[in-house]
mmCIF file of C-alpha atoms in Angstrom:
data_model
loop_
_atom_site.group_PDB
_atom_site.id
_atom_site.type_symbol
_atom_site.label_atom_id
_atom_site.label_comp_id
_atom_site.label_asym_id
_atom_site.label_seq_id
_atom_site.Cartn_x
_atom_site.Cartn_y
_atom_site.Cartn_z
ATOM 1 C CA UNK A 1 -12.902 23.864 -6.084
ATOM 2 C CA UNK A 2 -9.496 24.437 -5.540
ATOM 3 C CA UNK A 3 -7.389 20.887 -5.349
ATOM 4 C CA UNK A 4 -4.954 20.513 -2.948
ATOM 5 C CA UNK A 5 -1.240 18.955 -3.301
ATOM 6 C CA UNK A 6 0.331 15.890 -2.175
ATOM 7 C CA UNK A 7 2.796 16.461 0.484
ATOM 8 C CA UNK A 8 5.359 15.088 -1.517
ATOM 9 C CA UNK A 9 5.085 17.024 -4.476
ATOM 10 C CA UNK A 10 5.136 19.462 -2.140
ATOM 11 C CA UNK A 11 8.238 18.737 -1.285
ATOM 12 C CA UNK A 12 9.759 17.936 -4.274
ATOM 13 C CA UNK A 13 8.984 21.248 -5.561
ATOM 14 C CA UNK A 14 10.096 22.961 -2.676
ATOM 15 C CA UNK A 15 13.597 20.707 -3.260
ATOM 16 C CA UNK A 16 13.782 21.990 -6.752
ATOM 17 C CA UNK A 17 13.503 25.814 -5.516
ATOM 18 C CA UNK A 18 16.232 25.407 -2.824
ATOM 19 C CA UNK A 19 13.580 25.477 0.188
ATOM 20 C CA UNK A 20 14.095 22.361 1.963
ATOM 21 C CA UNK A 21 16.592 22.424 4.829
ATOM 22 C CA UNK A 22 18.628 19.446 6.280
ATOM 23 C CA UNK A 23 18.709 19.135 10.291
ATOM 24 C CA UNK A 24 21.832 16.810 9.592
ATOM 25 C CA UNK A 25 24.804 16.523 7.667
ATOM 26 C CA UNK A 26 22.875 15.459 4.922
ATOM 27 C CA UNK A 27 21.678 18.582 2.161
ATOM 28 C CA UNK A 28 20.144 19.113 -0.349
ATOM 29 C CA UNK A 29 21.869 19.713 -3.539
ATOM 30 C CA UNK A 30 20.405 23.099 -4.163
ATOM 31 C CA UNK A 31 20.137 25.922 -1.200
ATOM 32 C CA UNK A 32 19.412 29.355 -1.249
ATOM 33 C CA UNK A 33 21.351 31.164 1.562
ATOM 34 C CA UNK A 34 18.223 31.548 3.997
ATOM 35 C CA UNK A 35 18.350 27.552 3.254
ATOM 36 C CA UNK A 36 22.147 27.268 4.518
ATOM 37 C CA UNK A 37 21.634 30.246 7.362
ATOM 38 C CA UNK A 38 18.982 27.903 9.020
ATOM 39 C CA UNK A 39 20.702 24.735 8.616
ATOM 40 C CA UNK A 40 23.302 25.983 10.139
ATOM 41 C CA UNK A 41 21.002 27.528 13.112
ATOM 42 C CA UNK A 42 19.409 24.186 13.312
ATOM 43 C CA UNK A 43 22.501 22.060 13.801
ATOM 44 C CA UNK A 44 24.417 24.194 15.979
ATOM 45 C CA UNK A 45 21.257 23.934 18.523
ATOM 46 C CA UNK A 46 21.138 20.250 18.020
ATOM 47 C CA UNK A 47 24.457 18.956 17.019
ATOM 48 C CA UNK A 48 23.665 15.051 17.545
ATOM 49 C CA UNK A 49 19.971 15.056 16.124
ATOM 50 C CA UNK A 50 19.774 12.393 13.434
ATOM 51 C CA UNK A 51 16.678 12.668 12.685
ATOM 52 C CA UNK A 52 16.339 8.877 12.082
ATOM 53 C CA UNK A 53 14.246 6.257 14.284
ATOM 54 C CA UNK A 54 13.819 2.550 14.154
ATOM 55 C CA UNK A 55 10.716 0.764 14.327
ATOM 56 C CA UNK A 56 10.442 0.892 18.026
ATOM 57 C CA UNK A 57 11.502 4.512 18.248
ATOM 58 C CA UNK A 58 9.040 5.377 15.175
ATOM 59 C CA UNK A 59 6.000 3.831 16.930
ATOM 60 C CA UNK A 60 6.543 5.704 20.179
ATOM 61 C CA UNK A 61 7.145 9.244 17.586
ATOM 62 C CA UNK A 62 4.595 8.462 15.745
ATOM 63 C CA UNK A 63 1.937 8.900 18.552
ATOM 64 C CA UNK A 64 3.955 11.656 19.822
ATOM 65 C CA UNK A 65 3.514 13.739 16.233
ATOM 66 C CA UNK A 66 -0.139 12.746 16.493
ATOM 67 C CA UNK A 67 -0.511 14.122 19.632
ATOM 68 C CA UNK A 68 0.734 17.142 18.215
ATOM 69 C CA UNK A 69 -1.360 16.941 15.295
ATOM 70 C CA UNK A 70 -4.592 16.316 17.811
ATOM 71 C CA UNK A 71 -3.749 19.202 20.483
ATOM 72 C CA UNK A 72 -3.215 22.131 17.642
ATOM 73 C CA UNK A 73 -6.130 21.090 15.640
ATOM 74 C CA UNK A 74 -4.045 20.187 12.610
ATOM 75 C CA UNK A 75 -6.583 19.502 9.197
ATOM 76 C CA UNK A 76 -4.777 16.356 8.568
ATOM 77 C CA UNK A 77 -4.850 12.177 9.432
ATOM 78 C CA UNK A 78 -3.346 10.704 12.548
ATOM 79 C CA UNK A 79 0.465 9.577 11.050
ATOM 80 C CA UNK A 80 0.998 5.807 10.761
ATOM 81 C CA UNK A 81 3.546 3.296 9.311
ATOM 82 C CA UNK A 82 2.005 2.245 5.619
ATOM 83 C CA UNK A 83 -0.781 -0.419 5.497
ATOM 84 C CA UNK A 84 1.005 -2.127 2.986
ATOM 85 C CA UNK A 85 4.581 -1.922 1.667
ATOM 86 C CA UNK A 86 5.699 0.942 0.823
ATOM 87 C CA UNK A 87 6.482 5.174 2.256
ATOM 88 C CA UNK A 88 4.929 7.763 2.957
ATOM 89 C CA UNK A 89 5.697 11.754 2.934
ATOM 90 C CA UNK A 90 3.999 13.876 5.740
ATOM 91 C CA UNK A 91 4.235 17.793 6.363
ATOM 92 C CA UNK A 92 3.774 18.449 9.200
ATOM 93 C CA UNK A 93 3.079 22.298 9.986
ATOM 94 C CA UNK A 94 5.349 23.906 13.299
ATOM 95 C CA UNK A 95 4.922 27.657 12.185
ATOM 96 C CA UNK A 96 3.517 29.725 9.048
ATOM 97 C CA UNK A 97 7.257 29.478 7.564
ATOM 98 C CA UNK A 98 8.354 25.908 8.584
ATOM 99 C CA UNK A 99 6.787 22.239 8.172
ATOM 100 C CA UNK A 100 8.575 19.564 9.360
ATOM 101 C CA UNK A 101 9.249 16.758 6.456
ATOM 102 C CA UNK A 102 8.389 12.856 7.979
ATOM 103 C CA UNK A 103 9.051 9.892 6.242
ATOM 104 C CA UNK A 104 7.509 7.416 7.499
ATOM 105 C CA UNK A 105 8.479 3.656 5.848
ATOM 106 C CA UNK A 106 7.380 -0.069 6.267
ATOM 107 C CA UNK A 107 9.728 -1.589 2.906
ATOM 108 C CA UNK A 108 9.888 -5.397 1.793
ATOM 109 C CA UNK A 109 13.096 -5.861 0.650
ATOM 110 C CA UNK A 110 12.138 -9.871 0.090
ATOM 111 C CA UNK A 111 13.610 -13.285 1.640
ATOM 112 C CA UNK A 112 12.361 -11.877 4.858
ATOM 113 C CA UNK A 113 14.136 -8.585 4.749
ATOM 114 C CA UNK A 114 12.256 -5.374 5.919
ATOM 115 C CA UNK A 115 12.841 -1.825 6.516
ATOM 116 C CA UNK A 116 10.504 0.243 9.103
ATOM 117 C CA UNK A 117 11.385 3.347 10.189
ATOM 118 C CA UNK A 118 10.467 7.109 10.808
ATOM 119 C CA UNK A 119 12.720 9.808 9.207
ATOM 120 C CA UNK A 120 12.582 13.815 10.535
ATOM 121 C CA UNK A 121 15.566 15.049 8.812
ATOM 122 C CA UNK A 122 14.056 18.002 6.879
ATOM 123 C CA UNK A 123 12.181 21.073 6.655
ATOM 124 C CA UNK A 124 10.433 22.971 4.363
ATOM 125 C CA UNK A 125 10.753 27.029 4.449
ATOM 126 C CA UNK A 126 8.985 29.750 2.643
ATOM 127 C CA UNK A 127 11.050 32.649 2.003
ATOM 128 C CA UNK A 128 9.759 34.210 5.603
ATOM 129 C CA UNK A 129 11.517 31.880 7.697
ATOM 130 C CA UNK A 130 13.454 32.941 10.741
ATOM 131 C CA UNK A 131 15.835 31.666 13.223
ATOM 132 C CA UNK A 132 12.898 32.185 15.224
ATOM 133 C CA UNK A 133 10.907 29.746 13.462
ATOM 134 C CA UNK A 134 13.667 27.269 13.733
ATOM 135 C CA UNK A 135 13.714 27.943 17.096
ATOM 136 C CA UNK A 136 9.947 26.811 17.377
ATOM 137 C CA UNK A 137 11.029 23.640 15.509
ATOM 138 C CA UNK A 138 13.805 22.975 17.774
ATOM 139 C CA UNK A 139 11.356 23.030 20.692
ATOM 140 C CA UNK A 140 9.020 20.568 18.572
ATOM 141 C CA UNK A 141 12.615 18.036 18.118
ATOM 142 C CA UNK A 142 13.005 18.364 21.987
ATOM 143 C CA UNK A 143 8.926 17.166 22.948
ATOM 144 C CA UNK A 144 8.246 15.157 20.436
ATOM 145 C CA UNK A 145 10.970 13.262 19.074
ATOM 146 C CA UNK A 146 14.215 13.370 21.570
ATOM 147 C CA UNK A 147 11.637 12.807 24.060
ATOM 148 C CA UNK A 148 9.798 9.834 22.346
ATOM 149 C CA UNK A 149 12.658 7.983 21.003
ATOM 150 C CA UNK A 150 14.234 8.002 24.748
#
């Protein structure tokens, strides 16, 4: 029986190999050039895209991405903010090259201070990836979480 990964060791080795591309300003701190050739792609398509939503915003992408996950019969539990304190690292497959990295966050910070939000400011790549496959992913941004956060 062949075990399968966490998401987010997933992604941390996929940082540590230079495979996980930033849809913002923010990078990682190593990138292979397929990494930086996509970024680039990516943000010249979507210039404003944060990638970051509130607690309102998150709710409403949230049931967007499950949607997603529902109508393309994704192997995988509907996404939702953490039962208890604490984050949580999806993937969230768009092509055979690209998943989309989700952080999704309900943090006590204590004396009534909280932090609850939904984060989409990565993806991963395999060493396949195209502008095409961004291109698919930038089609994903525009349904599911420009629209939703609206």
């Amino acid at each position: 029986m062949k075990l399968k990964k966490a998401d987010w060791t997933i992604v941390q080795e996929a940082e540590e190999q230079g495979l996980m591309v930033g849809m913002t300003g923010l990078i990682e701190r190593k990138r292979t050039d397929l990494n930086n050739e996509l970024s680039d792609y990516f943000r010249k398509q979507l210039p404003a895209y944060t990638g970051s939503f509130d607690e309102n915003e998150g709710e409403e992408i949230l049931y967007s991405i499950n949607e997603y996950i529902t109508e393309n019969n994704i192997d995988m539990y509907p996404l939702d903010f953490p039962i208890t304190d604490g984050t949580d690292v999806h993937l969230i497959p768009i092509t055979e090259n690209i998943q989309l990295k989700v952080i999704v966050a309900d943090e006590y910070h204590g004396g009534g201070d909280y932090s609850k939000y939904v984060m989409a400011d990565f993806f991963l790549i395999n060493d396949k990836a195209t502008t095409k496959d961004v291109a698919v992913l930038i089609d994903f941004v525009k349904k599911h979480l420009l629209q939703g956060s609206k």
